[in-house]
PDB file of C-alpha atoms and ligand atoms in Angstrom:
ATOM      1  CA  UNK A   1      99.039  80.767 105.098  1.00 97.00           C
ATOM      2  CA  UNK A   2     100.462  82.534 101.967  1.00 97.00           C
ATOM      3  CA  UNK A   3     102.974  85.013 102.252  1.00 98.00           C
ATOM      4  CA  UNK A   4     103.147  87.347  98.363  1.00 98.00           C
ATOM      5  CA  UNK A   5     104.338  90.471  98.342  1.00 98.00           C
ATOM      6  CA  UNK A   6     103.728  90.704  94.842  1.00 98.00           C
ATOM      7  CA  UNK A   7     100.294  92.315  93.205  1.00 98.00           C
ATOM      8  CA  UNK A   8     100.327  89.417  90.076  1.00 98.00           C
ATOM      9  CA  UNK A   9     100.887  86.899  92.962  1.00 98.00           C
ATOM     10  CA  UNK A  10      97.730  88.035  94.957  1.00 98.00           C
ATOM     11  CA  UNK A  11      95.749  87.801  91.296  1.00 98.00           C
ATOM     12  CA  UNK A  12      96.579  83.927  90.562  1.00 98.00           C
ATOM     13  CA  UNK A  13      95.532  82.966  93.864  1.00 98.00           C
ATOM     14  CA  UNK A  14      92.224  84.560  93.574  1.00 98.00           C
ATOM     15  CA  UNK A  15      92.106  83.714  90.136  1.00 98.00           C
ATOM     16  CA  UNK A  16      91.796  79.940  91.376  1.00 98.00           C
ATOM     17  CA  UNK A  17      89.740  80.674  94.261  1.00 98.00           C
ATOM     18  CA  UNK A  18      87.508  81.840  91.741  1.00 97.00           C
ATOM     19  CA  UNK A  19      87.468  79.542  89.405  1.00 97.00           C
ATOM     20  CA  UNK A  20      86.226  77.062  92.147  1.00 97.00           C
ATOM     21  CA  UNK A  21      83.803  79.629  93.159  1.00 97.00           C
ATOM     22  CA  UNK A  22      84.985  80.682  96.035  1.00 98.00           C
ATOM     23  CA  UNK A  23      83.835  83.714  98.119  1.00 98.00           C
ATOM     24  CA  UNK A  24      86.494  86.307  98.752  1.00 98.00           C
ATOM     25  CA  UNK A  25      86.480  88.707 101.605  1.00 98.00           C
ATOM     26  CA  UNK A  26      89.402  90.869 102.789  1.00 98.00           C
ATOM     27  CA  UNK A  27      91.067  93.184 105.172  1.00 98.00           C
ATOM     28  CA  UNK A  28      93.679  95.665 105.168  1.00 98.00           C
ATOM     29  CA  UNK A  29      95.407  96.757 107.648  1.00 98.00           C
ATOM     30  CA  UNK A  30      98.553  98.207 108.285  1.00 98.00           C
ATOM     31  CA  UNK A  31     100.119  95.394 110.719  1.00 97.00           C
ATOM     32  CA  UNK A  32     101.087  96.032 114.264  1.00 97.00           C
ATOM     33  CA  UNK A  33      98.239  93.713 114.675  1.00 97.00           C
ATOM     34  CA  UNK A  34      96.086  93.211 118.502  1.00 95.00           C
ATOM     35  CA  UNK A  35      92.849  92.188 119.181  1.00 94.00           C
ATOM     36  CA  UNK A  36      91.031  94.950 116.890  1.00 95.00           C
ATOM     37  CA  UNK A  37      92.702  93.048 114.033  1.00 95.00           C
ATOM     38  CA  UNK A  38      91.747  89.445 115.098  1.00 93.00           C
ATOM     39  CA  UNK A  39      87.757  90.491 115.223  1.00 95.00           C
ATOM     40  CA  UNK A  40      87.765  92.060 111.845  1.00 95.00           C
ATOM     41  CA  UNK A  41      89.516  89.419 111.134  1.00 92.00           C
ATOM     42  CA  UNK A  42      87.027  86.735 112.655  1.00 93.00           C
ATOM     43  CA  UNK A  43      83.794  89.076 110.988  1.00 95.00           C
ATOM     44  CA  UNK A  44      86.036  89.148 107.439  1.00 95.00           C
ATOM     45  CA  UNK A  45      86.061  85.121 107.834  1.00 91.00           C
ATOM     46  CA  UNK A  46      81.675  84.515 108.593  1.00 94.00           C
ATOM     47  CA  UNK A  47      81.378  86.689 105.038  1.00 96.00           C
ATOM     48  CA  UNK A  48      84.149  84.118 102.462  1.00 96.00           C
ATOM     49  CA  UNK A  49      85.150  80.737 101.814  1.00 96.00           C
ATOM     50  CA  UNK A  50      88.751  82.006 101.119  1.00 97.00           C
ATOM     51  CA  UNK A  51      89.678  84.734 102.989  1.00 97.00           C
ATOM     52  CA  UNK A  52      92.983  87.538 102.219  1.00 98.00           C
ATOM     53  CA  UNK A  53      94.876  90.866 104.748  1.00 98.00           C
ATOM     54  CA  UNK A  54      97.193  93.507 103.792  1.00 98.00           C
ATOM     55  CA  UNK A  55      99.560  94.428 105.467  1.00 98.00           C
ATOM     56  CA  UNK A  56     101.352  97.399 104.075  1.00 98.00           C
ATOM     57  CA  UNK A  57     102.416 100.340 106.008  1.00 98.00           C
ATOM     58  CA  UNK A  58     100.695 103.603 103.557  1.00 97.00           C
ATOM     59  CA  UNK A  59     103.266 106.272 102.753  1.00 96.00           C
ATOM     60  CA  UNK A  60     101.218 108.490 100.936  1.00 96.00           C
ATOM     61  CA  UNK A  61      98.508 108.542 104.691  1.00 97.00           C
ATOM     62  CA  UNK A  62     101.162 109.782 106.559  1.00 96.00           C
ATOM     63  CA  UNK A  63     102.055 113.283 106.895  1.00 95.00           C
ATOM     64  CA  UNK A  64     105.441 115.053 106.201  1.00 94.00           C
ATOM     65  CA  UNK A  65     104.934 115.541 110.336  1.00 91.00           C
ATOM     66  CA  UNK A  66     103.964 112.085 111.374  1.00 94.00           C
ATOM     67  CA  UNK A  67     104.413 108.853 112.820  1.00 92.00           C
ATOM     68  CA  UNK A  68     105.083 106.804 108.932  1.00 95.00           C
ATOM     69  CA  UNK A  69     108.994 106.228 109.735  1.00 94.00           C
ATOM     70  CA  UNK A  70     108.284 105.695 113.964  1.00 93.00           C
ATOM     71  CA  UNK A  71     104.980 103.137 112.943  1.00 95.00           C
ATOM     72  CA  UNK A  72     105.487  99.923 114.650  1.00 95.00           C
ATOM     73  CA  UNK A  73     105.942  97.388 112.561  1.00 97.00           C
ATOM     74  CA  UNK A  74     106.604  93.326 113.313  1.00 97.00           C
ATOM     75  CA  UNK A  75     105.796  92.069 110.317  1.00 96.00           C
ATOM     76  CA  UNK A  76     106.560  87.781 111.160  1.00 97.00           C
ATOM     77  CA  UNK A  77     104.128  88.139 114.866  1.00 97.00           C
ATOM     78  CA  UNK A  78     101.571  89.365 112.546  1.00 98.00           C
ATOM     79  CA  UNK A  79     101.897  86.721 109.994  1.00 97.00           C
ATOM     80  CA  UNK A  80     101.563  84.253 113.272  1.00 97.00           C
ATOM     81  CA  UNK A  81      98.870  85.302 113.985  1.00 97.00           C
ATOM     82  CA  UNK A  82      97.453  85.792 111.361  1.00 97.00           C
ATOM     83  CA  UNK A  83      97.881  81.890 110.647  1.00 96.00           C
ATOM     84  CA  UNK A  84      96.075  81.843 113.661  1.00 96.00           C
ATOM     85  CA  UNK A  85      93.139  83.519 112.875  1.00 95.00           C
ATOM     86  CA  UNK A  86      92.954  81.593 109.738  1.00 94.00           C
ATOM     87  CA  UNK A  87      93.640  83.109 107.321  1.00 96.00           C
ATOM     88  CA  UNK A  88      94.541  81.683 103.161  1.00 97.00           C
ATOM     89  CA  UNK A  89      96.922  85.602 102.052  1.00 98.00           C
ATOM     90  CA  UNK A  90      98.912  87.525 103.417  1.00 98.00           C
ATOM     91  CA  UNK A  91      99.560  90.198 100.774  1.00 98.00           C
ATOM     92  CA  UNK A  92     102.668  91.870 102.163  1.00 98.00           C
ATOM     93  CA  UNK A  93     103.831  94.511  99.673  1.00 98.00           C
ATOM     94  CA  UNK A  94     106.501  97.433  99.890  1.00 96.00           C
ATOM     95  CA  UNK A  95     106.605 100.965  98.913  1.00 94.00           C
ATOM     96  CA  UNK A  96     107.742 100.025  94.884  1.00 93.00           C
ATOM     97  CA  UNK A  97     104.834  97.410  94.611  1.00 96.00           C
ATOM     98  CA  UNK A  98     101.828  99.268  95.347  1.00 96.00           C
ATOM     99  CA  UNK A  99     103.133 102.828  94.287  1.00 94.00           C
ATOM    100  CA  UNK A 100     106.097 102.107  91.038  1.00 88.00           C
ATOM    101  CA  UNK A 101     109.564 102.319  92.284  1.00 69.00           C
ATOM    102  CA  UNK A 102     110.053 105.381  90.164  1.00 64.00           C
ATOM    103  CA  UNK A 103     106.527 107.557  90.087  1.00 68.00           C
ATOM    104  CA  UNK A 104     106.958 110.689  92.665  1.00 74.00           C
ATOM    105  CA  UNK A 105     103.435 111.529  91.895  1.00 84.00           C
ATOM    106  CA  UNK A 106     100.615 108.867  91.629  1.00 89.00           C
ATOM    107  CA  UNK A 107      96.730 108.904  90.640  1.00 93.00           C
ATOM    108  CA  UNK A 108      94.938 109.792  93.937  1.00 95.00           C
ATOM    109  CA  UNK A 109      91.736 109.569  94.696  1.00 98.00           C
ATOM    110  CA  UNK A 110      89.853 111.959  96.478  1.00 98.00           C
ATOM    111  CA  UNK A 111      86.565 111.966  98.542  1.00 98.00           C
ATOM    112  CA  UNK A 112      85.850 114.936  98.631  1.00 97.00           C
ATOM    113  CA  UNK A 113      83.784 117.378 101.405  1.00 96.00           C
ATOM    114  CA  UNK A 114      83.992 114.226 104.270  1.00 97.00           C
ATOM    115  CA  UNK A 115      87.591 113.925 103.971  1.00 98.00           C
ATOM    116  CA  UNK A 116      88.478 117.158 105.349  1.00 97.00           C
ATOM    117  CA  UNK A 117      86.416 117.769 108.456  1.00 98.00           C
ATOM    118  CA  UNK A 118      86.874 116.243 111.533  1.00 98.00           C
ATOM    119  CA  UNK A 119      90.410 114.184 110.907  1.00 98.00           C
ATOM    120  CA  UNK A 120      90.568 116.028 107.518  1.00 98.00           C
ATOM    121  CA  UNK A 121      91.543 119.122 109.153  1.00 98.00           C
ATOM    122  CA  UNK A 122      93.710 117.566 110.998  1.00 97.00           C
ATOM    123  CA  UNK A 123      95.549 115.491 108.897  1.00 98.00           C
ATOM    124  CA  UNK A 124      95.565 116.797 105.216  1.00 97.00           C
ATOM    125  CA  UNK A 125      95.960 114.781 102.595  1.00 97.00           C
ATOM    126  CA  UNK A 126      95.338 111.915 105.266  1.00 98.00           C
ATOM    127  CA  UNK A 127      91.576 109.916 103.994  1.00 98.00           C
ATOM    128  CA  UNK A 128      93.326 111.025 100.239  1.00 98.00           C
ATOM    129  CA  UNK A 129      96.310 108.399 100.796  1.00 98.00           C
ATOM    130  CA  UNK A 130      93.289 105.726 102.443  1.00 98.00           C
ATOM    131  CA  UNK A 131      90.604 106.580  99.298  1.00 98.00           C
ATOM    132  CA  UNK A 132      93.678 105.778  96.919  1.00 98.00           C
ATOM    133  CA  UNK A 133      95.263 102.801  99.264  1.00 98.00           C
ATOM    134  CA  UNK A 134      92.874 100.895  99.365  1.00 98.00           C
ATOM    135  CA  UNK A 135      91.452 101.619  95.941  1.00 98.00           C
ATOM    136  CA  UNK A 136      93.888 100.076  94.829  1.00 98.00           C
ATOM    137  CA  UNK A 137      94.313  96.986  97.005  1.00 98.00           C
ATOM    138  CA  UNK A 138      90.505  96.541  96.234  1.00 98.00           C
ATOM    139  CA  UNK A 139      91.358  96.084  92.413  1.00 98.00           C
ATOM    140  CA  UNK A 140      94.783  93.876  93.527  1.00 98.00           C
ATOM    141  CA  UNK A 141      93.007  91.657  95.684  1.00 98.00           C
ATOM    142  CA  UNK A 142      89.071  92.435  94.124  1.00 98.00           C
ATOM    143  CA  UNK A 143      87.165  90.809  97.309  1.00 98.00           C
ATOM    144  CA  UNK A 144      83.750  89.899  96.931  1.00 98.00           C
ATOM    145  CA  UNK A 145      83.613  92.222 101.011  1.00 98.00           C
ATOM    146  CA  UNK A 146      86.280  93.622 103.096  1.00 98.00           C
ATOM    147  CA  UNK A 147      85.921  94.799 106.667  1.00 98.00           C
ATOM    148  CA  UNK A 148      87.263  97.725 108.488  1.00 98.00           C
ATOM    149  CA  UNK A 149      87.003  99.181 112.097  1.00 98.00           C
ATOM    150  CA  UNK A 150      84.519 100.944 113.424  1.00 98.00           C
ATOM    151  CA  UNK A 151      87.338 103.141 116.019  1.00 98.00           C
ATOM    152  CA  UNK A 152      88.458 104.506 112.801  1.00 98.00           C
ATOM    153  CA  UNK A 153      84.992 105.732 111.921  1.00 98.00           C
ATOM    154  CA  UNK A 154      85.642 108.718 109.067  1.00 98.00           C
ATOM    155  CA  UNK A 155      88.044 106.210 108.021  1.00 98.00           C
ATOM    156  CA  UNK A 156      84.605 103.339 107.203  1.00 98.00           C
ATOM    157  CA  UNK A 157      82.448 106.608 105.977  1.00 98.00           C
ATOM    158  CA  UNK A 158      85.033 107.483 103.455  1.00 98.00           C
ATOM    159  CA  UNK A 159      85.762 104.327 102.215  1.00 98.00           C
ATOM    160  CA  UNK A 160      82.014 103.500 101.858  1.00 98.00           C
ATOM    161  CA  UNK A 161      80.870 106.563  99.583  1.00 98.00           C
ATOM    162  CA  UNK A 162      84.631 105.365  97.816  1.00 98.00           C
ATOM    163  CA  UNK A 163      83.560 102.603  97.029  1.00 98.00           C
ATOM    164  CA  UNK A 164      79.867 103.667  96.020  1.00 98.00           C
ATOM    165  CA  UNK A 165      81.553 106.233  93.515  1.00 98.00           C
ATOM    166  CA  UNK A 166      83.501 104.091  91.810  1.00 98.00           C
ATOM    167  CA  UNK A 167      81.221 101.330  91.448  1.00 98.00           C
ATOM    168  CA  UNK A 168      83.171  98.680  93.018  1.00 98.00           C
ATOM    169  CA  UNK A 169      81.571  95.592  93.476  1.00 98.00           C
ATOM    170  CA  UNK A 170      81.869  94.960  97.169  1.00 98.00           C
ATOM    171  CA  UNK A 171      80.364  94.874 100.778  1.00 98.00           C
ATOM    172  CA  UNK A 172      81.809  97.247 102.911  1.00 98.00           C
ATOM    173  CA  UNK A 173      81.546  95.662 106.636  1.00 98.00           C
ATOM    174  CA  UNK A 174      82.325  97.543 109.876  1.00 98.00           C
ATOM    175  CA  UNK A 175      83.590  96.258 112.456  1.00 97.00           C
ATOM    176  CA  UNK A 176      82.742  97.483 116.465  1.00 97.00           C
ATOM    177  CA  UNK A 177      85.129  98.686 118.032  1.00 98.00           C
ATOM    178  CA  UNK A 178      86.875  96.735 120.104  1.00 98.00           C
ATOM    179  CA  UNK A 179      88.487  97.544 123.249  1.00 98.00           C
ATOM    180  CA  UNK A 180      91.286  97.337 126.690  1.00 98.00           C
ATOM    181  CA  UNK A 181      88.940  96.798 129.933  1.00 98.00           C
ATOM    182  CA  UNK A 182      88.806 100.210 130.950  1.00 98.00           C
ATOM    183  CA  UNK A 183      87.178 101.585 128.039  1.00 98.00           C
ATOM    184  CA  UNK A 184      90.414 102.425 125.607  1.00 98.00           C
ATOM    185  CA  UNK A 185      89.700 101.828 122.825  1.00 98.00           C
ATOM    186  CA  UNK A 186      92.258  99.183 121.419  1.00 97.00           C
ATOM    187  CA  UNK A 187      95.520 100.568 118.418  1.00 97.00           C
ATOM    188  CA  UNK A 188      99.264 100.355 117.492  1.00 95.00           C
ATOM    189  CA  UNK A 189      99.157 104.390 118.319  1.00 94.00           C
ATOM    190  CA  UNK A 190      98.515 103.627 122.196  1.00 96.00           C
ATOM    191  CA  UNK A 191     102.049 101.275 122.587  1.00 95.00           C
ATOM    192  CA  UNK A 192     102.938 105.686 122.708  1.00 96.00           C
ATOM    193  CA  UNK A 193     101.368 105.992 125.648  1.00 98.00           C
ATOM    194  CA  UNK A 194     103.145 106.454 128.542  1.00 98.00           C
ATOM    195  CA  UNK A 195     102.381 104.303 131.984  1.00 98.00           C
ATOM    196  CA  UNK A 196     101.113 107.733 133.073  1.00 97.00           C
ATOM    197  CA  UNK A 197      99.353 108.555 129.599  1.00 98.00           C
ATOM    198  CA  UNK A 198      97.904 105.591 129.409  1.00 98.00           C
ATOM    199  CA  UNK A 199      95.950 105.904 132.520  1.00 98.00           C
ATOM    200  CA  UNK A 200      94.456 109.502 131.550  1.00 98.00           C
ATOM    201  CA  UNK A 201      93.529 107.647 128.090  1.00 98.00           C
ATOM    202  CA  UNK A 202      90.600 105.938 129.572  1.00 98.00           C
ATOM    203  CA  UNK A 203      88.553 109.354 129.703  1.00 98.00           C
ATOM    204  CA  UNK A 204      88.168 110.295 126.078  1.00 98.00           C
ATOM    205  CA  UNK A 205      85.716 106.928 126.473  1.00 98.00           C
ATOM    206  CA  UNK A 206      84.284 107.946 128.980  1.00 98.00           C
ATOM    207  CA  UNK A 207      83.551 111.655 127.884  1.00 98.00           C
ATOM    208  CA  UNK A 208      81.808 109.932 124.570  1.00 98.00           C
ATOM    209  CA  UNK A 209      79.615 107.543 126.893  1.00 98.00           C
ATOM    210  CA  UNK A 210      78.716 111.075 128.615  1.00 98.00           C
ATOM    211  CA  UNK A 211      77.687 112.485 125.645  1.00 98.00           C
ATOM    212  CA  UNK A 212      75.774 109.746 123.760  1.00 98.00           C
ATOM    213  CA  UNK A 213      73.725 109.270 127.396  1.00 98.00           C
ATOM    214  CA  UNK A 214      72.226 112.713 127.609  1.00 98.00           C
ATOM    215  CA  UNK A 215      71.864 112.519 123.948  1.00 98.00           C
ATOM    216  CA  UNK A 216      70.333 108.738 124.103  1.00 98.00           C
ATOM    217  CA  UNK A 217      68.042 110.839 126.469  1.00 97.00           C
ATOM    218  CA  UNK A 218      67.052 113.439 124.109  1.00 96.00           C
ATOM    219  CA  UNK A 219      69.118 116.246 124.065  1.00 96.00           C
ATOM    220  CA  UNK A 220      70.045 118.061 121.241  1.00 96.00           C
ATOM    221  CA  UNK A 221      72.277 121.608 122.311  1.00 97.00           C
ATOM    222  CA  UNK A 222      74.806 119.445 120.154  1.00 98.00           C
ATOM    223  CA  UNK A 223      77.658 122.893 120.180  1.00 98.00           C
ATOM    224  CA  UNK A 224      76.784 123.141 123.995  1.00 98.00           C
ATOM    225  CA  UNK A 225      77.677 118.926 123.938  1.00 98.00           C
ATOM    226  CA  UNK A 226      80.213 119.224 121.598  1.00 98.00           C
ATOM    227  CA  UNK A 227      81.928 121.874 124.048  1.00 98.00           C
ATOM    228  CA  UNK A 228      81.462 119.967 126.984  1.00 98.00           C
ATOM    229  CA  UNK A 229      83.223 117.376 126.221  1.00 98.00           C
ATOM    230  CA  UNK A 230      86.157 119.437 124.580  1.00 98.00           C
ATOM    231  CA  UNK A 231      87.215 121.752 127.859  1.00 98.00           C
ATOM    232  CA  UNK A 232      85.974 118.255 129.918  1.00 98.00           C
ATOM    233  CA  UNK A 233      89.253 116.174 128.108  1.00 98.00           C
ATOM    234  CA  UNK A 234      91.467 119.529 127.984  1.00 98.00           C
ATOM    235  CA  UNK A 235      90.988 120.070 131.512  1.00 98.00           C
ATOM    236  CA  UNK A 236      92.141 116.391 132.483  1.00 97.00           C
ATOM    237  CA  UNK A 237      95.983 116.978 130.256  1.00 97.00           C
ATOM    238  CA  UNK A 238      94.369 116.407 126.129  1.00 98.00           C
ATOM    239  CA  UNK A 239      95.574 118.821 123.231  1.00 98.00           C
ATOM    240  CA  UNK A 240      92.415 117.921 121.642  1.00 98.00           C
ATOM    241  CA  UNK A 241      91.783 118.485 118.042  1.00 98.00           C
ATOM    242  CA  UNK A 242      87.677 117.804 118.197  1.00 98.00           C
ATOM    243  CA  UNK A 243      84.968 116.736 119.663  1.00 99.00           C
ATOM    244  CA  UNK A 244      82.306 116.769 117.735  1.00 98.00           C
ATOM    245  CA  UNK A 245      78.122 114.758 116.838  1.00 98.00           C
ATOM    246  CA  UNK A 246      78.066 114.099 113.489  1.00 98.00           C
ATOM    247  CA  UNK A 247      75.184 112.755 111.653  1.00 98.00           C
ATOM    248  CA  UNK A 248      76.544 108.527 110.922  1.00 98.00           C
ATOM    249  CA  UNK A 249      75.451 108.551 107.445  1.00 97.00           C
ATOM    250  CA  UNK A 250      77.685 111.558 105.919  1.00 97.00           C
ATOM    251  CA  UNK A 251      79.064 112.943 109.025  1.00 98.00           C
ATOM    252  CA  UNK A 252      77.569 116.561 108.382  1.00 98.00           C
ATOM    253  CA  UNK A 253      76.251 118.322 111.015  1.00 97.00           C
ATOM    254  CA  UNK A 254      73.230 117.229 113.039  1.00 97.00           C
ATOM    255  CA  UNK A 255      69.464 118.815 112.353  1.00 95.00           C
ATOM    256  CA  UNK A 256      66.692 118.783 114.320  1.00 89.00           C
ATOM    257  CA  UNK A 257      64.932 115.359 113.026  1.00 94.00           C
ATOM    258  CA  UNK A 258      68.351 114.081 112.781  1.00 97.00           C
ATOM    259  CA  UNK A 259      68.582 110.726 114.755  1.00 97.00           C
ATOM    260  CA  UNK A 260      71.548 108.085 113.725  1.00 98.00           C
ATOM    261  CA  UNK A 261      73.929 109.642 115.535  1.00 98.00           C
ATOM    262  CA  UNK A 262      78.056 109.420 116.502  1.00 98.00           C
ATOM    263  CA  UNK A 263      79.755 111.261 118.724  1.00 99.00           C
ATOM    264  CA  UNK A 264      83.981 111.320 117.023  1.00 99.00           C
ATOM    265  CA  UNK A 265      86.651 113.016 119.396  1.00 98.00           C
ATOM    266  CA  UNK A 266      90.649 112.827 117.971  1.00 98.00           C
ATOM    267  CA  UNK A 267      92.442 114.215 121.568  1.00 98.00           C
ATOM    268  CA  UNK A 268      97.160 114.223 122.145  1.00 98.00           C
ATOM    269  CA  UNK A 269      98.275 112.765 125.316  1.00 97.00           C
ATOM    270  CA  UNK A 270     102.154 113.066 124.726  1.00 96.00           C
ATOM    271  CA  UNK A 271     103.517 111.146 121.593  1.00 95.00           C
ATOM    272  CA  UNK A 272     100.646 110.014 120.731  1.00 96.00           C
ATOM    273  CA  UNK A 273      96.927 111.372 118.911  1.00 97.00           C
ATOM    274  CA  UNK A 274      93.423 109.073 119.519  1.00 98.00           C
ATOM    275  CA  UNK A 275      90.706 108.573 118.328  1.00 98.00           C
ATOM    276  CA  UNK A 276      87.309 107.008 118.973  1.00 98.00           C
ATOM    277  CA  UNK A 277      83.891 107.458 119.201  1.00 98.00           C
ATOM    278  CA  UNK A 278      80.791 106.239 120.329  1.00 98.00           C
ATOM    279  CA  UNK A 279      77.035 105.590 117.873  1.00 98.00           C
ATOM    280  CA  UNK A 280      73.781 106.927 119.192  1.00 98.00           C
ATOM    281  CA  UNK A 281      70.314 106.908 118.928  1.00 98.00           C
ATOM    282  CA  UNK A 282      68.737 110.434 119.542  1.00 97.00           C
ATOM    283  CA  UNK A 283      66.000 109.734 122.487  1.00 95.00           C
TER     284      UNK A 283
HETATM  285  O1  PAF B   1      93.044 101.427 109.061  1.00 95.69           O
HETATM  286  C1  PAF B   1      94.010 101.279 108.521  1.00 95.69           C
HETATM  287  O2  PAF B   1      94.814 100.466 108.831  1.00 95.69           O
HETATM  288  C2  PAF B   1      94.093 101.577 107.201  1.00 95.69           C
HETATM  289  O3  PAF B   1      94.239 102.917 106.755  1.00 95.69           O
HETATM  290  C3  PAF B   1      94.338 100.898 105.740  1.00 95.69           C
HETATM  291  C4  PAF B   1      92.493 100.869 105.734  1.00 95.69           C
HETATM  292  C5  PAF B   1      94.561  99.548 106.249  1.00 95.69           C
HETATM  293  C6  PAF B   1      94.348 101.755 104.348  1.00 95.69           C
HETATM  294  O4  PAF B   1      96.071 101.576 104.161  1.00 95.69           O
END
């Protein structure tokens, strides 16, 4: 595996692969890789001849009081994991390379509507930061295929819309969430949980399963399902940002006829903000 930090070096490598007729698959990450990332990588490898991963903790997607400074950074372990997973090129730029050393007001990519609901309501500017960095990475890597985890379901919907609206010729693939044996969705932020919080954390997945179970059985009183889901988590000690039933395609509030749904939750335990979701077809 080759490791590069400069955009020009990524471009040179991709040009050479293109000349050989290779199909390029890409997984953008913020590093601190775990089994969830490796599953994205394995899926990406099935869709390309050459495989690129990026590791960049993107300051633009963190709010002023969020964990940018403390976000876990483990570059040499990440490099080992990527090499073992068969990665051909690891792109690990610094902030100056991505945003320009002196740029105080870089161009931003805004995906309206879906960026300001759910997590967007609690993390203003977050999805603008995500859409901006992913658009930049797409322009740098110019992959045929890019893989994103369904755990960050809203992010996946935002990126699909951004890629369609900006005419990126890139297939966006969603990869199923990888869970711990007790149901907790794998996330770098699980490291912020102490032992007691870690024992409580699978309650989010359990609440989502209860909600999707009643929806699959035909329930349509989504407001009641949302209230019950949120109240159950509050009773267990979570600070709940939202527990919401939405249309899978665009995260809007479902109408009576909608069947392809997703139940999404975001809740805080101690220092950790946990998100999770489960897709469901209404019965
Ligand atoms: O999901 C992530 O790790 C990040 O939001 C992403 C897509 C790499 C953009 O920084």
